[in-house]
Short mmCIF file of the C-alpha atoms (twelve columns), coordinates in Angstrom:
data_MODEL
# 
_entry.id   MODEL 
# 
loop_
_atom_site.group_PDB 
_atom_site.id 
_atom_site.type_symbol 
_atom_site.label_atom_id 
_atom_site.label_alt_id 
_atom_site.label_comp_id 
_atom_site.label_asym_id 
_atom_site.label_seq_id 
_atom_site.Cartn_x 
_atom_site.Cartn_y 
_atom_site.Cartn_z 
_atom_site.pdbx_PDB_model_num 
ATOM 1   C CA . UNK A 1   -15.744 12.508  -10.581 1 
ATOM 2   C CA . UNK A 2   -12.593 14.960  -12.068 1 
ATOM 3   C CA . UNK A 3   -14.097 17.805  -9.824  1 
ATOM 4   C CA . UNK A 4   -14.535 15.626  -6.794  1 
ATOM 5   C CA . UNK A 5   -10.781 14.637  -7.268  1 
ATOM 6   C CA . UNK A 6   -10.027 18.087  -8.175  1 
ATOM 7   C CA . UNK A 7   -11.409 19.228  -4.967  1 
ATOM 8   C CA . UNK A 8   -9.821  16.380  -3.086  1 
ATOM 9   C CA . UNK A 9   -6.195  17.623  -4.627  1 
ATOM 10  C CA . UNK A 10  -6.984  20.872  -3.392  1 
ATOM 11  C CA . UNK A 11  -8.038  20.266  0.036   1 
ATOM 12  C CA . UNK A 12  -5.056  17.937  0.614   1 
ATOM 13  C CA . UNK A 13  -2.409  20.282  -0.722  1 
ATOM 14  C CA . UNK A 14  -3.839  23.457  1.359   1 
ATOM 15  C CA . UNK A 15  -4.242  20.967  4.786   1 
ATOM 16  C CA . UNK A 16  -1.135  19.697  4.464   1 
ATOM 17  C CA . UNK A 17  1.081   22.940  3.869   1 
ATOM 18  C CA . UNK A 18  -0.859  24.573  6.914   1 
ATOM 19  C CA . UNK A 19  0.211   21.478  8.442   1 
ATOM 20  C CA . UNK A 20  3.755   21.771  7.734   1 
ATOM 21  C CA . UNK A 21  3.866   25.147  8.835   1 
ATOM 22  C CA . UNK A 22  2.037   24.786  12.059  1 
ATOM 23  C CA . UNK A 23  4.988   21.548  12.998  1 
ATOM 24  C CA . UNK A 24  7.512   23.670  11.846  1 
ATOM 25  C CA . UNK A 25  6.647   26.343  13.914  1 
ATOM 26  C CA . UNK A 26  5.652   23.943  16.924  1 
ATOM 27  C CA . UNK A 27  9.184   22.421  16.556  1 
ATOM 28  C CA . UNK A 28  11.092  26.013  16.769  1 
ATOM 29  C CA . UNK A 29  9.589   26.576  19.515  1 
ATOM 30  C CA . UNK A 30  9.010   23.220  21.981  1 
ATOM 31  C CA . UNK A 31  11.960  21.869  23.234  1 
ATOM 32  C CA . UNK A 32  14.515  21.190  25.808  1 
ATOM 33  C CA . UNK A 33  14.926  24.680  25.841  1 
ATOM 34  C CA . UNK A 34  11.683  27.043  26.351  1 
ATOM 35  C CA . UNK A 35  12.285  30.099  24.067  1 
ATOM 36  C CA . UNK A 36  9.346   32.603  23.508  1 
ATOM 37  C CA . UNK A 37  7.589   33.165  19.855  1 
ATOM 38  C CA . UNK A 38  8.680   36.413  19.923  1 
ATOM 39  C CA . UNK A 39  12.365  35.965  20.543  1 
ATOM 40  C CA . UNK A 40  11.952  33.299  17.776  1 
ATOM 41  C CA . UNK A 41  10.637  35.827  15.527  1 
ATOM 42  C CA . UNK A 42  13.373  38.410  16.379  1 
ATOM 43  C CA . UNK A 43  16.261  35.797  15.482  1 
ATOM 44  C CA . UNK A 44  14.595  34.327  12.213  1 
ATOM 45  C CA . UNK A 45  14.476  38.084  11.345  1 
ATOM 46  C CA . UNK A 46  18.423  38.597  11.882  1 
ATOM 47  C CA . UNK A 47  17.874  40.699  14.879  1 
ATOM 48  C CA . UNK A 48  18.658  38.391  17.471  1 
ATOM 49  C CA . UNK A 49  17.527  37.879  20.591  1 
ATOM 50  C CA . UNK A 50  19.698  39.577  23.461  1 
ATOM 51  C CA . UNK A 51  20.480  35.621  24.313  1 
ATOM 52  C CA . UNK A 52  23.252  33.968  22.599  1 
ATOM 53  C CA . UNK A 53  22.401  30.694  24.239  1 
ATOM 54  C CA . UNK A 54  19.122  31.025  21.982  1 
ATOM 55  C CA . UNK A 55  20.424  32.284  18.647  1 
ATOM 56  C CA . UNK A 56  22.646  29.068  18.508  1 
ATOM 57  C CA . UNK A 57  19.666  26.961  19.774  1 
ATOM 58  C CA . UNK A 58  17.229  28.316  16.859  1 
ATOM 59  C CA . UNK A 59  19.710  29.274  13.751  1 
ATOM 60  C CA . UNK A 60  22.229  25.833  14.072  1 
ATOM 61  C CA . UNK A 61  20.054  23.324  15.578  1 
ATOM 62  C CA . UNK A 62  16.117  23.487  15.531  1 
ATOM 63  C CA . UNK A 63  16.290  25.360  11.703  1 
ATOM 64  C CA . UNK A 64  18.564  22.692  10.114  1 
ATOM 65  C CA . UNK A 65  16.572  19.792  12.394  1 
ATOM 66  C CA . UNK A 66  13.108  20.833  10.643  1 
ATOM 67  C CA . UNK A 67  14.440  21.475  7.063   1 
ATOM 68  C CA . UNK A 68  16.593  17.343  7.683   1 
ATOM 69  C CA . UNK A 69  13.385  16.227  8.840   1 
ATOM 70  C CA . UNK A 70  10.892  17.782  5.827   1 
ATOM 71  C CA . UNK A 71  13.467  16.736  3.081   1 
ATOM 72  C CA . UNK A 72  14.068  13.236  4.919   1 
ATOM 73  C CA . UNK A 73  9.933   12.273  4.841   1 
ATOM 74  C CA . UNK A 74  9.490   13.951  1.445   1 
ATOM 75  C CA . UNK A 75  12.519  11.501  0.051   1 
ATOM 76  C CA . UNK A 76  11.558  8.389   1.771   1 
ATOM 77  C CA . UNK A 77  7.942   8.401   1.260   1 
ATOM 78  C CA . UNK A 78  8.540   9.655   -2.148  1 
ATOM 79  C CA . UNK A 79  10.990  6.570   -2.848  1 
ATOM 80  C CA . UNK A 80  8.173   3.879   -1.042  1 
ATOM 81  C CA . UNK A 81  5.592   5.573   -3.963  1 
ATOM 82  C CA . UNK A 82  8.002   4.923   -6.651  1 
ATOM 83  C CA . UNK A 83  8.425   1.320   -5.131  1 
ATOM 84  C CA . UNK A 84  4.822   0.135   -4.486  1 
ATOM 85  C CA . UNK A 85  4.170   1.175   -8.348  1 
ATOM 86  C CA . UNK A 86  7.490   0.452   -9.952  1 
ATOM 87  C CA . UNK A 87  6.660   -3.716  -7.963  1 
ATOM 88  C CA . UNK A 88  3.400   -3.400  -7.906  1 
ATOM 89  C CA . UNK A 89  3.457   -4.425  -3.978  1 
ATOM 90  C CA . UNK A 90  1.849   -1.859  -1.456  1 
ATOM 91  C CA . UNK A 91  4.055   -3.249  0.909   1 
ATOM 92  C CA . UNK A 92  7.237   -2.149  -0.950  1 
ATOM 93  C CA . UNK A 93  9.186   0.387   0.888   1 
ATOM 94  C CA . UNK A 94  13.072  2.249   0.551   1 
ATOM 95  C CA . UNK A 95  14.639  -0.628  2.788   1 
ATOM 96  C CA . UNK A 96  12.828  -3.403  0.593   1 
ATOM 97  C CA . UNK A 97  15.455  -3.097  -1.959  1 
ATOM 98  C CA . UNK A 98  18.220  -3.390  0.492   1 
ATOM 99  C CA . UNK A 99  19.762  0.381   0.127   1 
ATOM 100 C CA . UNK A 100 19.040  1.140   3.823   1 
ATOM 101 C CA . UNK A 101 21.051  -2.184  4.890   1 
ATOM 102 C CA . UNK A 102 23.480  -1.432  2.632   1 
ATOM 103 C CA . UNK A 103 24.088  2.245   4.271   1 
ATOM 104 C CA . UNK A 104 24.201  0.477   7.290   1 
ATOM 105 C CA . UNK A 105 26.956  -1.932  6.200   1 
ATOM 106 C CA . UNK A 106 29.355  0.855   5.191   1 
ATOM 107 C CA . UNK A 107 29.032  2.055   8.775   1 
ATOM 108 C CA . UNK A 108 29.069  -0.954  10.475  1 
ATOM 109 C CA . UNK A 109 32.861  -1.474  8.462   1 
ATOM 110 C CA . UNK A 110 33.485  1.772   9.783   1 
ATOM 111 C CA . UNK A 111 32.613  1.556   13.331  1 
ATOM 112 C CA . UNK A 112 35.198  -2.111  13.140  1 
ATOM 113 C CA . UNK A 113 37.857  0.145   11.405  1 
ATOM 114 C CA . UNK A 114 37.956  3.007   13.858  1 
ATOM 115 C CA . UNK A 115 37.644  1.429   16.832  1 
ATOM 116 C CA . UNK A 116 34.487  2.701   17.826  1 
ATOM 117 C CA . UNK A 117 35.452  6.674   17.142  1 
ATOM 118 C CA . UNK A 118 32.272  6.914   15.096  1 
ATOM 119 C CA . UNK A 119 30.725  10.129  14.838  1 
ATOM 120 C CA . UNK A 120 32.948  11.181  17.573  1 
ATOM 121 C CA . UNK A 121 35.541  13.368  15.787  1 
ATOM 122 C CA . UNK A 122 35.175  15.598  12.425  1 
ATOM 123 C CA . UNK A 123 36.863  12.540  10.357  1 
ATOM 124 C CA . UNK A 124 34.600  10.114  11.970  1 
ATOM 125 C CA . UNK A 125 31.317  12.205  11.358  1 
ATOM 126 C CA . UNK A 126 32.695  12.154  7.621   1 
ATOM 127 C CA . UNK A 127 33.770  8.211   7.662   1 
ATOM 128 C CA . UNK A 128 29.939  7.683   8.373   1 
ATOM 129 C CA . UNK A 129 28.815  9.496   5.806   1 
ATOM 130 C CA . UNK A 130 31.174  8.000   2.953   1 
ATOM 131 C CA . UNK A 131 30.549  4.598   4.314   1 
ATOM 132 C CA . UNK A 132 27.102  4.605   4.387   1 
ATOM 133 C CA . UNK A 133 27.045  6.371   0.798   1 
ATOM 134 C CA . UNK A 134 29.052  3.716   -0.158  1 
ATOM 135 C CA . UNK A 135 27.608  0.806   1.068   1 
ATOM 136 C CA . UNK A 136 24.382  2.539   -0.683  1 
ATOM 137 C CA . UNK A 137 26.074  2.708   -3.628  1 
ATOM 138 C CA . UNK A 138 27.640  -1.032  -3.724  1 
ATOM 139 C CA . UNK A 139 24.331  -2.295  -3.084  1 
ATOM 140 C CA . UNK A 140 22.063  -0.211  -5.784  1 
ATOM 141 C CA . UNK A 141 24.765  -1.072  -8.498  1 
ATOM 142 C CA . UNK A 142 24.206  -4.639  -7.388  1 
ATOM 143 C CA . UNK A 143 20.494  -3.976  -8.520  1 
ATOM 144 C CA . UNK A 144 20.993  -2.421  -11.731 1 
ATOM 145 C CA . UNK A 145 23.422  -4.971  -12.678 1 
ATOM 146 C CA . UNK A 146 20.554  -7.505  -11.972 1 
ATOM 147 C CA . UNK A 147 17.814  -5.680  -13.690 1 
ATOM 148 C CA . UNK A 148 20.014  -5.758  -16.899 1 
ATOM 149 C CA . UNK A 149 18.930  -9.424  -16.976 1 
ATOM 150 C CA . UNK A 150 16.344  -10.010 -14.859 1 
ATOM 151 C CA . UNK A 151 13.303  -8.462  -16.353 1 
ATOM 152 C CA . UNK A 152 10.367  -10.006 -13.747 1 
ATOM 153 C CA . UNK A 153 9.856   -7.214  -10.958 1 
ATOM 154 C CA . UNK A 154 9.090   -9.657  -8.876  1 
ATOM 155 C CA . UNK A 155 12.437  -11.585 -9.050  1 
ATOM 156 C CA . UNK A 156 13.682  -7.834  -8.709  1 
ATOM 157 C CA . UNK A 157 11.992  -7.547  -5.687  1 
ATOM 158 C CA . UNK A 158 13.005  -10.823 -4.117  1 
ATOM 159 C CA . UNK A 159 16.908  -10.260 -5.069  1 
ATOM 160 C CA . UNK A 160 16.678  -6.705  -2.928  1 
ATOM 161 C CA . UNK A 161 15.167  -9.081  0.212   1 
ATOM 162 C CA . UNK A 162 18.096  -11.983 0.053   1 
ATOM 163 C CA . UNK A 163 20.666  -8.667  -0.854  1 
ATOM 164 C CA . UNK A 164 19.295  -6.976  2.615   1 
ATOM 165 C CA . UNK A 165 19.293  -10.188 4.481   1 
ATOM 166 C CA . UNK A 166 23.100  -11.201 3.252   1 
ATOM 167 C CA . UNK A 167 23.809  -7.277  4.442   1 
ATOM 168 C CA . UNK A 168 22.066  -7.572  7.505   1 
ATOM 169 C CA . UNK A 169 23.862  -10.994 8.106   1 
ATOM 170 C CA . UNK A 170 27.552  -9.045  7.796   1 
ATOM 171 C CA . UNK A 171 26.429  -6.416  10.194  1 
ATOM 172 C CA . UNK A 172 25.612  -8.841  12.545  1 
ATOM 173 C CA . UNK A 173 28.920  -10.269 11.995  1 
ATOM 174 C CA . UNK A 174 31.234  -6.588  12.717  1 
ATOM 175 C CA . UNK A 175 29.342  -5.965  15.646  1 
ATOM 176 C CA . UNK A 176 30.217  -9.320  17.082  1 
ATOM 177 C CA . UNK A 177 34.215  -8.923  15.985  1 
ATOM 178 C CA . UNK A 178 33.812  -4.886  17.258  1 
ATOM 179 C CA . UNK A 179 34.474  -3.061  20.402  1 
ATOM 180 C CA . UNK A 180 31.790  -2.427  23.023  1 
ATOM 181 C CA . UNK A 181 32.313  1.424   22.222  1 
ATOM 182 C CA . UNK A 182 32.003  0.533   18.568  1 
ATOM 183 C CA . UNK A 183 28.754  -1.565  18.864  1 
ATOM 184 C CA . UNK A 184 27.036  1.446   21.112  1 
ATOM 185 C CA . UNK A 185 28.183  3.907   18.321  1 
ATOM 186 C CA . UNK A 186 26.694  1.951   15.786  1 
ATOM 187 C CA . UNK A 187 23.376  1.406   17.545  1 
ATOM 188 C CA . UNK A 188 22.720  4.886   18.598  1 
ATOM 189 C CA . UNK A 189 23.576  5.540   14.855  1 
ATOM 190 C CA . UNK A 190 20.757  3.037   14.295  1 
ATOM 191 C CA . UNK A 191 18.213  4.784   16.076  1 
ATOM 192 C CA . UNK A 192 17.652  7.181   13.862  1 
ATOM 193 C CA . UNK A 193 18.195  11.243  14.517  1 
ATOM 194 C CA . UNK A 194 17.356  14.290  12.217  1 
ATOM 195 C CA . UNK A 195 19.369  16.766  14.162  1 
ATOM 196 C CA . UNK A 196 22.738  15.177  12.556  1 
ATOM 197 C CA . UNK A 197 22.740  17.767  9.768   1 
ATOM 198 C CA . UNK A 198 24.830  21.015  10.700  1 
ATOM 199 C CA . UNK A 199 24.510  24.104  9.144   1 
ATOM 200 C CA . UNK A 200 26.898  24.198  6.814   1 
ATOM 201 C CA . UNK A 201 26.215  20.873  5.147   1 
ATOM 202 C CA . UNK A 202 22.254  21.927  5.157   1 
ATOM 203 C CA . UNK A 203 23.090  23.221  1.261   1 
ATOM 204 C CA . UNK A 204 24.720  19.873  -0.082  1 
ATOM 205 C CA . UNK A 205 21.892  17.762  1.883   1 
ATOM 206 C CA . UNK A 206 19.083  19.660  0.319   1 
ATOM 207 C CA . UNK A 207 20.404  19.763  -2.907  1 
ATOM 208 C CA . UNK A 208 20.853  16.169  -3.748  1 
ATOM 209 C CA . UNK A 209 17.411  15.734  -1.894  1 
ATOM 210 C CA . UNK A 210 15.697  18.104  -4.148  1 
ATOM 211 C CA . UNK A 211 17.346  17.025  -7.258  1 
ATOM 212 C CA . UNK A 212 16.013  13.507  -6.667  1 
ATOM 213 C CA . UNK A 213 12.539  14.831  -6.015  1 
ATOM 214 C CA . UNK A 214 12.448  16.703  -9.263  1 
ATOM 215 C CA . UNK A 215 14.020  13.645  -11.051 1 
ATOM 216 C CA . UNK A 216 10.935  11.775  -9.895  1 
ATOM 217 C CA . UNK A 217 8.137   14.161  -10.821 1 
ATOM 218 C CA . UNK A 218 9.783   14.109  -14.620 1 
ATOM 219 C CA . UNK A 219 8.706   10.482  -14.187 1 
ATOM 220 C CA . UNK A 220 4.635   11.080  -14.088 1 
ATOM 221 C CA . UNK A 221 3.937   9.742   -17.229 1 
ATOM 222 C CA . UNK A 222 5.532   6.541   -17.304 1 
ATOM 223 C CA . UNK A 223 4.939   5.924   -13.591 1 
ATOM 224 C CA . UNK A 224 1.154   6.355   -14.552 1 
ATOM 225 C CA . UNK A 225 1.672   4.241   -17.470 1 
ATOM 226 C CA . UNK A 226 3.063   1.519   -15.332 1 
ATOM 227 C CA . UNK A 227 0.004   1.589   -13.011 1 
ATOM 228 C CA . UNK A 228 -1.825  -0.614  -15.954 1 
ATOM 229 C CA . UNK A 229 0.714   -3.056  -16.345 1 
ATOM 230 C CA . UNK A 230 4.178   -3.682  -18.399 1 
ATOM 231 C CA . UNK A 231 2.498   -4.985  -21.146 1 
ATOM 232 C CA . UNK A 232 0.465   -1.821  -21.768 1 
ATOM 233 C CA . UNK A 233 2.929   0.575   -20.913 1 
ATOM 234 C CA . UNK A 234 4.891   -1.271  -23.699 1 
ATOM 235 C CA . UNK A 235 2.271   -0.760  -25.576 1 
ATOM 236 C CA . UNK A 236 2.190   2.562   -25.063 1 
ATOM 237 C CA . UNK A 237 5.921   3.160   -25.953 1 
ATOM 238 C CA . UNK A 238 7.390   3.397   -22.890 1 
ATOM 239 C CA . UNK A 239 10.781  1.444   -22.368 1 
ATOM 240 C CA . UNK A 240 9.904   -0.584  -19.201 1 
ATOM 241 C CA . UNK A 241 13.583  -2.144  -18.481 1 
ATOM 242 C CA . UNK A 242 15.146  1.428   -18.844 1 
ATOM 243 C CA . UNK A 243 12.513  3.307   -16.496 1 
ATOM 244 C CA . UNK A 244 12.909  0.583   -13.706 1 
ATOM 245 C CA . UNK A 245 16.510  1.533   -13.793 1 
ATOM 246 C CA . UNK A 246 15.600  4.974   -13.838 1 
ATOM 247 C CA . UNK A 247 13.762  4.773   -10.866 1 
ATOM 248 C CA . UNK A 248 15.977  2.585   -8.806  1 
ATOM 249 C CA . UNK A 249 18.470  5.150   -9.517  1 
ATOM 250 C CA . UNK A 250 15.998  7.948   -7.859  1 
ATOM 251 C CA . UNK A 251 14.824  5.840   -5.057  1 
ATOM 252 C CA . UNK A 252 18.420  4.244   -4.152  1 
ATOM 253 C CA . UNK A 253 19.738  8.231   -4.051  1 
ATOM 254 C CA . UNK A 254 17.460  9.528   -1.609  1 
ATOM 255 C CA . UNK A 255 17.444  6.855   0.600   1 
ATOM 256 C CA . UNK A 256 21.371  6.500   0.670   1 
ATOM 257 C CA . UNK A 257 21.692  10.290  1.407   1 
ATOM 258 C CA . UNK A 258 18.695  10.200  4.059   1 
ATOM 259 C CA . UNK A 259 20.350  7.174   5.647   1 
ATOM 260 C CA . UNK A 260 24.137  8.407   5.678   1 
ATOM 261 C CA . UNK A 261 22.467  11.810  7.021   1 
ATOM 262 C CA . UNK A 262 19.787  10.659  9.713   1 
ATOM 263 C CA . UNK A 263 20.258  6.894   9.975   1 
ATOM 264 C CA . UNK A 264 17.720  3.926   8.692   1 
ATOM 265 C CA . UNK A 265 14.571  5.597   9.258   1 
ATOM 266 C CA . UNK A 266 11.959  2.963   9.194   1 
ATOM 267 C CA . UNK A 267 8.145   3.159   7.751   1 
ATOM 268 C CA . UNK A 268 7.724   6.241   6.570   1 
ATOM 269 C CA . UNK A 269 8.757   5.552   2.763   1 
ATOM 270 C CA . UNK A 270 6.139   2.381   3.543   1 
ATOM 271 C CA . UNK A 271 2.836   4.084   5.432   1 
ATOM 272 C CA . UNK A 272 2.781   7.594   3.326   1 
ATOM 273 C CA . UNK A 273 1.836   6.878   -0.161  1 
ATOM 274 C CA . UNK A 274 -1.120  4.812   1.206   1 
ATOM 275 C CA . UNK A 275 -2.136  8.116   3.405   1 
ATOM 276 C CA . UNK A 276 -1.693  10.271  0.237   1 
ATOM 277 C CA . UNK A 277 -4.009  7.360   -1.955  1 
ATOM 278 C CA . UNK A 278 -6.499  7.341   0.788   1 
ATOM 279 C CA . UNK A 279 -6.790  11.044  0.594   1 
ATOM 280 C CA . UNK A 280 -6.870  11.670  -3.179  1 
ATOM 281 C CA . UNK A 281 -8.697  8.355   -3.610  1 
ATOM 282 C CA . UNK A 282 -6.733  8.430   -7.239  1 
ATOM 283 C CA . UNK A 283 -3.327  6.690   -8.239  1 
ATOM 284 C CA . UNK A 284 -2.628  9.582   -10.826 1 
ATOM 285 C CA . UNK A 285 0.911   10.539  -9.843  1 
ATOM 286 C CA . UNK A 286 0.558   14.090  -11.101 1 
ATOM 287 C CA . UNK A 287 -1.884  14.883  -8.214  1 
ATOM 288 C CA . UNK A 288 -0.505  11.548  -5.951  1 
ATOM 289 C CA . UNK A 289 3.563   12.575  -5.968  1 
ATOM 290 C CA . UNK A 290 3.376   16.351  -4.592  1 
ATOM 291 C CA . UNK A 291 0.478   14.873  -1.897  1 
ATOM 292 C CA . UNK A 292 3.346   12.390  -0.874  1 
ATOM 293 C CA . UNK A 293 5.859   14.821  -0.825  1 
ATOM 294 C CA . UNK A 294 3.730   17.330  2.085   1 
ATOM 295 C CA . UNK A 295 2.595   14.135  3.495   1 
ATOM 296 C CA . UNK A 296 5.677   12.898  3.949   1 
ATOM 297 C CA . UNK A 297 7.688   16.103  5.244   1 
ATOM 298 C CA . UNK A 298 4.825   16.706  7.748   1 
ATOM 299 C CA . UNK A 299 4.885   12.837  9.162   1 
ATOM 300 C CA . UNK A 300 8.853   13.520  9.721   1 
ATOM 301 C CA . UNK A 301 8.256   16.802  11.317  1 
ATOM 302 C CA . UNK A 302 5.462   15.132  13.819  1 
ATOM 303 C CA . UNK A 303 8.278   12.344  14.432  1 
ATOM 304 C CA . UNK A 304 10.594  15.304  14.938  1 
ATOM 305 C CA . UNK A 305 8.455   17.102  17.190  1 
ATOM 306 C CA . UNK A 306 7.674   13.807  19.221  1 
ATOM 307 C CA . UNK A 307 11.327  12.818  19.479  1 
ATOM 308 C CA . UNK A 308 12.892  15.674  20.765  1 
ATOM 309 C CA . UNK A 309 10.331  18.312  21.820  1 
ATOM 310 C CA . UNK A 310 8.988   17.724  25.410  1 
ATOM 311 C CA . UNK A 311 12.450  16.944  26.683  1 
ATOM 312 C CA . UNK A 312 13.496  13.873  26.643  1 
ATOM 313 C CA . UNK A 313 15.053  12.941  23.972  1 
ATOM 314 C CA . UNK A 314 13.176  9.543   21.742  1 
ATOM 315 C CA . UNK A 315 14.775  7.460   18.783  1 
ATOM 316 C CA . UNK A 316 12.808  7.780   15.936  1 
ATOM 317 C CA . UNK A 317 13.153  4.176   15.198  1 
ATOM 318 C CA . UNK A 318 11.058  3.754   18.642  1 
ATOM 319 C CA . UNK A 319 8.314   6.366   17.201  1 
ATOM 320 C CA . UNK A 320 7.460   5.300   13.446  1 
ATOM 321 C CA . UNK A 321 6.282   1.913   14.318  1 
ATOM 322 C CA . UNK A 322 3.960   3.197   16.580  1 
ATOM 323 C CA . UNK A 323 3.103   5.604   13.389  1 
ATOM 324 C CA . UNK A 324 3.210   2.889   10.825  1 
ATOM 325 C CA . UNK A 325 2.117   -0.655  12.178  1 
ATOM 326 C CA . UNK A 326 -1.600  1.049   12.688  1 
ATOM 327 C CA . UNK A 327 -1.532  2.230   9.458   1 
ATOM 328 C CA . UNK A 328 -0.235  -1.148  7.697   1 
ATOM 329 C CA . UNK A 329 -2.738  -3.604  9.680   1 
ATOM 330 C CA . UNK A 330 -5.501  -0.902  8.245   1 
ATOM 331 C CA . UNK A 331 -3.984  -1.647  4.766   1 
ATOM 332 C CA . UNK A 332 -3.730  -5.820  5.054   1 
ATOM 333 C CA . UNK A 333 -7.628  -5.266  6.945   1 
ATOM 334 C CA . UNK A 334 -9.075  -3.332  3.732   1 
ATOM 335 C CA . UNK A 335 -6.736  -3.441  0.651   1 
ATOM 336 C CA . UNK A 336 -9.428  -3.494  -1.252  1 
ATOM 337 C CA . UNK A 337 -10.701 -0.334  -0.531  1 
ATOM 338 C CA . UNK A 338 -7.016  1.224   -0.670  1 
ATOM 339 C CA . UNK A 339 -6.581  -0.526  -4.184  1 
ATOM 340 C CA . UNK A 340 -4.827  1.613   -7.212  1 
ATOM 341 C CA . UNK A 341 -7.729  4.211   -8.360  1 
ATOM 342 C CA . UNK A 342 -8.245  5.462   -11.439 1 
# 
């Protein structure tokens, strides 16, 4: 059974990085604009192309559009893996918890403040970003302060529901008080884009991104020791209340920074970790995290590559239901067969 998982891990790892680099290369080179491999080739290299018009089009938008999208599916469905076994719910997911609302919140005041200017100018573009981070923020302190004394994840879990309804609730409430230029800000804003992410803020995106990633695969061994209960994983000397915390601290990072970066980005953090179980057929999150991770970055590229590539452009919001839902009825149909492995 080791070698069949073994072989499993291997196969999965070596599928899904050709994957990733047959999407990323699909997504340099499909989209509104038709630009040759070889011209793609030539500006990757430095060399350029002869055609300014394409050297912008590859280096600062379709490069910093796949590297968003890869980091933004390796944080979210790395977060709804942390959830599902942190709960113990394989319907937990990133916006379960309320972060994602809460991102939404801090924009939402900052659509009503500026008058509907958002993402318009420079400042605006930044406003979104600190008030999402912000609302983030307010929202996962709001969680830690709970889990200090509420020790049932399952109380946890409903607290993050009524916290994302009460958010949702306020939201509805701007929009209503705001202009009509502020409410179509904020909904395009809602749909969901990973070509929001210049350049130049490529480095401070993928940083915090990666940092939480690493954070989380320091947190194997408790995770796994979680997967038999809080009881035995007390037993087994691991600090239950304080790695909860810990991991509500990962997962509440990398959603707020994928959500002030790209928007709420729905199902992904929810349908991956079940793809990654159902290929590994084990919940051992040495093997199960870095599946998630490829699994995830290649789902976001596909979405990518689907919203933008055969010009017209799609909210992802409209494409990751029609992802997800399949996946989750599969789940609810035969959750037996999908339950935590050994």
């Amino acid at each position: 059974m080791h070698k069949l998982h073994s072989h499993r891990y291997t196969l999965a790892v070596c599928g899904l990085a050709l994957l990733l680099l047959a999407l990323a290369a699909a997504c340099l080179l499909v989209g509104s604009v038709d630009i040759d491999a070889g011209a793609v080739l030539s500006i990757l290299s430095g060399h350029g192309s002869g055609n300014e018009a394409w050297d912008v089009i590859v280096v600062q938008s379709r490069v910093p559009t796949i590297a968003t999208a890869a980091l933004a599916g390796a944080a979210l469905s790395v977060s709804g893996l942390l959830l599902q076994t942190t709960f113990n719910n394989p319907l937990a997911g990133p916006s379960i918890l309320g972060v994602s609302t809460g991102a939404g919140l801090g924009v939402a005041i900052v659509m009503l403040a500026m008058g509907g200017l958002l993402g318009e100018t420079a400042a605006g573009y930044v406003a979104t970003l600190v008030g999402a981070l912000l609302g983030a923020g307010a929202v996962l302190a709001l969680l830690v302060a709970f889990s200090a004394v509420v020790h049932s994840d399952t109380m946890l879990l409903i607290i993050g529901i009524l916290v994302s309804y009460l958010a949702s609730s306020v939201i509805s409430l701007l929009n209503s008080l705001a202009s009509e230029q502020g409410v179509h800000s904020y909904v395009t804003w809602g749909f969901g884009n990973f070509s929001g992410v210049a350049l130049s803020q490529l480095p401070v995106y993928a940083s915090v991104v990666l940092a939480g990633l690493a954070a989380s695969m320091l947190m194997v061994k408790p995770l796994n020791a979680m997967l038999l209960g809080a009881r035995y994983a007390q037993n087994l000397g691991v600090n239950t209340h304080r790695v909860r915390i810990e991991l509500l601290l990962i997962t509440g990072v990398l959603t707020a920074v994928v959500t002030a970066f790209c928007g709420p980005i729905g199902f992904l953090g929810l349908v991956v970790p079940h793809l990654a179980r159902l290929m590994l057929s084990t919940s051992n999150h040495s093997r199960l995290l870095p599946v998630t991770i490829l699994a995830g970055a290649d789902t976001a590229l596909l979405c990518a590559l689907l919203s933008t590539g055969f010009g017209h452009v799609i909210p992802l919001n409209a494409i990751t239901p029609i992802i997800g839902v399949p996946v989750i009825i599969y789940i609810l149909l035969n959750r037996r067969k999908i339950q935590y492995f050994n």
